[in-house]
Structure formats: structure tokens, C-alpha cells
Amino acid sequence: MINPAFETLNELLRQVFPVAEAAGHAILPYFKAKHAVNAKEDGSPLTKADIEAHHTIIGGLTALETGLPIISEESRTK
């Protein structure tokens, strides 16, 4: 069940947008930087920026306590 504080989509989006913005700010130091690209088990690329964005988004969404599941491509990353 969705947390009653998020009864409307607009209210949920109002609180999710800052999470997305924070993730963007978190990866700025990696923009144009030379850094290694690792490969996931399936061979797709994985960068430090990917991991930084993942942690920022998961932390931000978890703090909202929406009651919704959080699914991330990087959740299975070792």
C-alpha cells in the first residue's frame, strides 16, 4: 500500500524530483573525467558515476518511505 502522504501523483513527483536532481549533482565530478569502466556480469558497462547515482537515488527514494518497491539496474552489482 502506498503511504497516504503520497495520495496524488503530483505530490509524489514533487518529492522525487529533488532525488533525481541530487543524483545529477552527485555524478557531475565524473563528467569528462578519465575513469575506468568495469563490466557487469552481462558485459554491459558500469562506471563510478553509475554507482554514485545508484546510491544517491536509492537513499533518496528510501527516505521518502513511499511504500513502493525500488528497483534498480545496479542493485545486483557487486
Tab-separated table of N, CA and C in Angstrom:
chain	number	residue	atom	x	y	z
A	1	MET	N	0.844	-1.185	0.000
A	1	MET	CA	0.000	0.000	0.000
A	1	MET	C	0.888	1.247	0.000
A	2	ILE	N	0.495	2.216	-0.771
A	2	ILE	CA	1.252	3.466	-0.858
A	2	ILE	C	0.997	4.310	0.386
A	3	ASN	N	2.071	4.902	0.870
A	3	ASN	CA	1.985	5.797	2.017
A	3	ASN	C	0.927	6.880	1.738
A	4	PRO	N	-0.011	7.120	2.666
A	4	PRO	CA	-1.062	8.124	2.448
A	4	PRO	C	-0.530	9.525	2.162
A	5	ALA	N	0.713	9.814	2.536
A	5	ALA	CA	1.287	11.134	2.261
A	5	ALA	C	1.483	11.351	0.768
A	6	PHE	N	1.411	10.281	-0.012
A	6	PHE	CA	1.637	10.370	-1.456
A	6	PHE	C	0.367	10.002	-2.216
A	7	GLU	N	-0.767	10.510	-1.780
A	7	GLU	CA	-2.044	10.159	-2.392
A	7	GLU	C	-2.157	10.637	-3.830
A	8	THR	N	-1.448	11.656	-4.188
A	8	THR	CA	-1.539	12.136	-5.561
A	8	THR	C	-0.184	11.973	-6.251
A	9	LEU	N	-0.257	11.747	-7.538
A	9	LEU	CA	0.964	11.626	-8.324
A	9	LEU	C	1.775	12.910	-8.260
A	10	ASN	N	1.111	14.043	-8.271
A	10	ASN	CA	1.828	15.318	-8.202
A	10	ASN	C	2.637	15.448	-6.923
A	11	GLU	N	2.083	15.003	-5.807
A	11	GLU	CA	2.803	15.081	-4.539
A	11	GLU	C	4.016	14.161	-4.560
A	12	LEU	N	3.838	12.968	-5.096
A	12	LEU	CA	4.959	12.036	-5.201
A	12	LEU	C	6.052	12.621	-6.094
A	13	LEU	N	5.669	13.146	-7.246
A	13	LEU	CA	6.662	13.729	-8.160
A	13	LEU	C	7.365	14.930	-7.537
A	14	ARG	N	6.633	15.722	-6.789
A	14	ARG	CA	7.236	16.890	-6.126
A	14	ARG	C	8.382	16.455	-5.208
A	15	GLN	N	8.257	15.291	-4.599
A	15	GLN	CA	9.302	14.832	-3.690
A	15	GLN	C	10.368	13.995	-4.390
A	16	VAL	N	10.040	13.421	-5.542
A	16	VAL	CA	11.016	12.612	-6.274
A	16	VAL	C	11.955	13.482	-7.103
A	17	PHE	N	11.489	14.593	-7.630
A	17	PHE	CA	12.346	15.444	-8.454
A	17	PHE	C	13.643	15.852	-7.754
A	18	PRO	N	13.617	16.241	-6.472
A	18	PRO	CA	14.880	16.571	-5.809
A	18	PRO	C	15.843	15.383	-5.707
A	19	VAL	N	15.315	14.174	-5.649
A	19	VAL	CA	16.168	12.986	-5.613
A	19	VAL	C	16.906	12.857	-6.951
A	20	ALA	N	16.186	13.042	-8.044
A	20	ALA	CA	16.803	12.984	-9.369
A	20	ALA	C	17.836	14.097	-9.537
A	21	GLU	N	17.521	15.277	-9.049
A	21	GLU	CA	18.455	16.399	-9.136
A	21	GLU	C	19.721	16.115	-8.316
A	22	ALA	N	19.559	15.532	-7.140
A	22	ALA	CA	20.712	15.192	-6.301
A	22	ALA	C	21.598	14.163	-6.995
A	23	ALA	N	20.994	13.202	-7.678
A	23	ALA	CA	21.777	12.204	-8.411
A	23	ALA	C	22.576	12.876	-9.528
A	24	GLY	N	21.965	13.822	-10.205
A	24	GLY	CA	22.677	14.560	-11.245
A	24	GLY	C	23.874	15.306	-10.689
A	25	HIS	N	23.690	15.948	-9.548
A	25	HIS	CA	24.803	16.663	-8.910
A	25	HIS	C	25.887	15.696	-8.439
A	26	ALA	N	25.479	14.512	-7.987
A	26	ALA	CA	26.437	13.529	-7.484
A	26	ALA	C	27.363	13.009	-8.572
A	27	ILE	N	26.884	12.973	-9.814
A	27	ILE	CA	27.725	12.436	-10.889
A	27	ILE	C	28.507	13.509	-11.641
A	28	LEU	N	28.258	14.774	-11.357
A	28	LEU	CA	28.981	15.845	-12.055
A	28	LEU	C	30.501	15.722	-11.969
A	29	PRO	N	31.070	15.328	-10.822
A	29	PRO	CA	32.535	15.202	-10.762
A	29	PRO	C	33.096	14.163	-11.741
A	30	TYR	N	32.254	13.250	-12.198
A	30	TYR	CA	32.717	12.210	-13.108
A	30	TYR	C	32.602	12.617	-14.571
A	31	PHE	N	31.882	13.700	-14.847
A	31	PHE	CA	31.672	14.146	-16.210
A	31	PHE	C	32.997	14.580	-16.830
A	32	LYS	N	33.316	14.050	-17.966
A	32	LYS	CA	34.550	14.320	-18.706
A	32	LYS	C	35.811	13.849	-17.986
A	33	ALA	N	35.654	13.165	-16.863
A	33	ALA	CA	36.831	12.661	-16.140
A	33	ALA	C	37.252	11.331	-16.752
A	34	LYS	N	38.526	11.095	-16.711
A	34	LYS	CA	39.047	9.805	-17.170
A	34	LYS	C	38.890	8.820	-16.016
A	35	HIS	N	38.120	7.804	-16.235
A	35	HIS	CA	37.950	6.793	-15.201
A	35	HIS	C	37.688	5.441	-15.861
A	36	ALA	N	38.014	4.434	-15.135
A	36	ALA	CA	37.870	3.078	-15.650
A	36	ALA	C	36.399	2.697	-15.760
A	37	VAL	N	36.125	1.907	-16.745
A	37	VAL	CA	34.789	1.359	-16.924
A	37	VAL	C	34.886	-0.134	-16.668
A	38	ASN	N	34.147	-0.590	-15.689
A	38	ASN	CA	34.101	-2.018	-15.385
A	38	ASN	C	32.953	-2.648	-16.155
A	39	ALA	N	32.940	-3.953	-16.203
A	39	ALA	CA	31.854	-4.665	-16.869
A	39	ALA	C	31.036	-5.437	-15.842
A	40	LYS	N	29.723	-5.394	-16.033
A	40	LYS	CA	28.837	-6.193	-15.197
A	40	LYS	C	28.884	-7.639	-15.698
A	41	GLU	N	28.200	-8.508	-14.984
A	41	GLU	CA	28.192	-9.921	-15.361
A	41	GLU	C	27.727	-10.136	-16.789
A	42	ASP	N	26.812	-9.274	-17.263
A	42	ASP	CA	26.289	-9.434	-18.621
A	42	ASP	C	27.142	-8.733	-19.672
A	43	GLY	N	28.253	-8.134	-19.239
A	43	GLY	CA	29.160	-7.464	-20.155
A	43	GLY	C	28.854	-5.995	-20.389
A	44	SER	N	27.741	-5.490	-19.848
A	44	SER	CA	27.408	-4.077	-20.026
A	44	SER	C	28.319	-3.213	-19.145
A	45	PRO	N	28.551	-1.964	-19.548
A	45	PRO	CA	29.482	-1.099	-18.811
A	45	PRO	C	28.921	-0.630	-17.467
A	46	LEU	N	29.826	-0.401	-16.534
A	46	LEU	CA	29.478	0.108	-15.214
A	46	LEU	C	30.581	1.064	-14.779
A	47	THR	N	30.196	2.313	-14.497
A	47	THR	CA	31.178	3.320	-14.094
A	47	THR	C	30.958	3.728	-12.645
A	48	LYS	N	31.920	4.467	-12.108
A	48	LYS	CA	31.773	5.002	-10.749
A	48	LYS	C	30.585	5.959	-10.689
A	49	ALA	N	30.332	6.675	-11.776
A	49	ALA	CA	29.183	7.578	-11.822
A	49	ALA	C	27.881	6.797	-11.712
A	50	ASP	N	27.815	5.629	-12.365
A	50	ASP	CA	26.621	4.778	-12.258
A	50	ASP	C	26.364	4.396	-10.806
A	51	ILE	N	27.416	3.983	-10.131
A	51	ILE	CA	27.287	3.547	-8.738
A	51	ILE	C	26.916	4.727	-7.841
A	52	GLU	N	27.531	5.876	-8.070
A	52	GLU	CA	27.223	7.070	-7.268
A	52	GLU	C	25.761	7.478	-7.445
A	53	ALA	N	25.290	7.488	-8.686
A	53	ALA	CA	23.890	7.831	-8.947
A	53	ALA	C	22.963	6.813	-8.289
A	54	HIS	N	23.311	5.558	-8.397
A	54	HIS	CA	22.511	4.486	-7.794
A	54	HIS	C	22.347	4.707	-6.286
A	55	HIS	N	23.442	4.932	-5.594
A	55	HIS	CA	23.382	5.109	-4.141
A	55	HIS	C	22.577	6.354	-3.765
A	56	THR	N	22.739	7.417	-4.531
A	56	THR	CA	22.003	8.651	-4.256
A	56	THR	C	20.505	8.447	-4.457
A	57	ILE	N	20.137	7.800	-5.544
A	57	ILE	CA	18.723	7.576	-5.840
A	57	ILE	C	18.095	6.611	-4.844
A	58	ILE	N	18.755	5.505	-4.573
A	58	ILE	CA	18.208	4.529	-3.620
A	58	ILE	C	18.043	5.166	-2.244
A	59	GLY	N	19.060	5.903	-1.793
A	59	GLY	CA	18.967	6.569	-0.489
A	59	GLY	C	17.840	7.583	-0.433
A	60	GLY	N	17.720	8.373	-1.498
A	60	GLY	CA	16.680	9.400	-1.535
A	60	GLY	C	15.281	8.815	-1.584
A	61	LEU	N	15.084	7.788	-2.415
A	61	LEU	CA	13.764	7.174	-2.517
A	61	LEU	C	13.401	6.412	-1.249
A	62	THR	N	14.371	5.753	-0.650
A	62	THR	CA	14.116	5.031	0.597
A	62	THR	C	13.675	6.001	1.695
A	63	ALA	N	14.299	7.163	1.745
A	63	ALA	CA	13.962	8.160	2.767
A	63	ALA	C	12.535	8.690	2.606
A	64	LEU	N	11.982	8.627	1.391
A	64	LEU	CA	10.620	9.110	1.181
A	64	LEU	C	9.566	8.196	1.794
A	65	GLU	N	9.927	6.950	2.073
A	65	GLU	CA	9.008	5.985	2.684
A	65	GLU	C	7.668	5.951	1.947
A	66	THR	N	7.732	5.731	0.635
A	66	THR	CA	6.514	5.699	-0.177
A	66	THR	C	5.740	4.402	-0.021
A	67	GLY	N	6.421	3.346	0.378
A	67	GLY	CA	5.777	2.037	0.407
A	67	GLY	C	5.871	1.333	-0.927
A	68	LEU	N	6.477	1.993	-1.912
A	68	LEU	CA	6.648	1.405	-3.238
A	68	LEU	C	7.986	0.682	-3.317
A	69	PRO	N	8.046	-0.408	-4.065
A	69	PRO	CA	9.333	-1.087	-4.226
A	69	PRO	C	10.284	-0.229	-5.056
A	70	ILE	N	11.565	-0.363	-4.774
A	70	ILE	CA	12.590	0.364	-5.525
A	70	ILE	C	13.394	-0.673	-6.299
A	71	ILE	N	13.357	-0.560	-7.611
A	71	ILE	CA	14.063	-1.495	-8.471
A	71	ILE	C	15.119	-0.713	-9.228
A	72	SER	N	16.347	-1.200	-9.172
A	72	SER	CA	17.453	-0.523	-9.843
A	72	SER	C	18.304	-1.529	-10.589
A	73	GLU	N	18.735	-1.126	-11.758
A	73	GLU	CA	19.621	-1.971	-12.551
A	73	GLU	C	20.901	-2.295	-11.789
A	74	GLU	N	21.364	-1.390	-10.951
A	74	GLU	CA	22.614	-1.570	-10.247
A	74	GLU	C	22.468	-2.296	-8.910
A	75	SER	N	21.264	-2.609	-8.506
A	75	SER	CA	21.057	-3.280	-7.223
A	75	SER	C	21.757	-4.626	-7.132
A	76	ARG	N	21.917	-5.278	-8.252
A	76	ARG	CA	22.556	-6.595	-8.257
A	76	ARG	C	24.059	-6.500	-8.477
A	77	THR	N	24.580	-5.288	-8.630
A	77	THR	CA	26.005	-5.094	-8.876
A	77	THR	C	26.817	-5.405	-7.625
A	78	LYS	N	27.882	-6.115	-7.811
A	78	LYS	CA	28.750	-6.474	-6.689
A	78	LYS	C	29.707	-5.360	-6.394
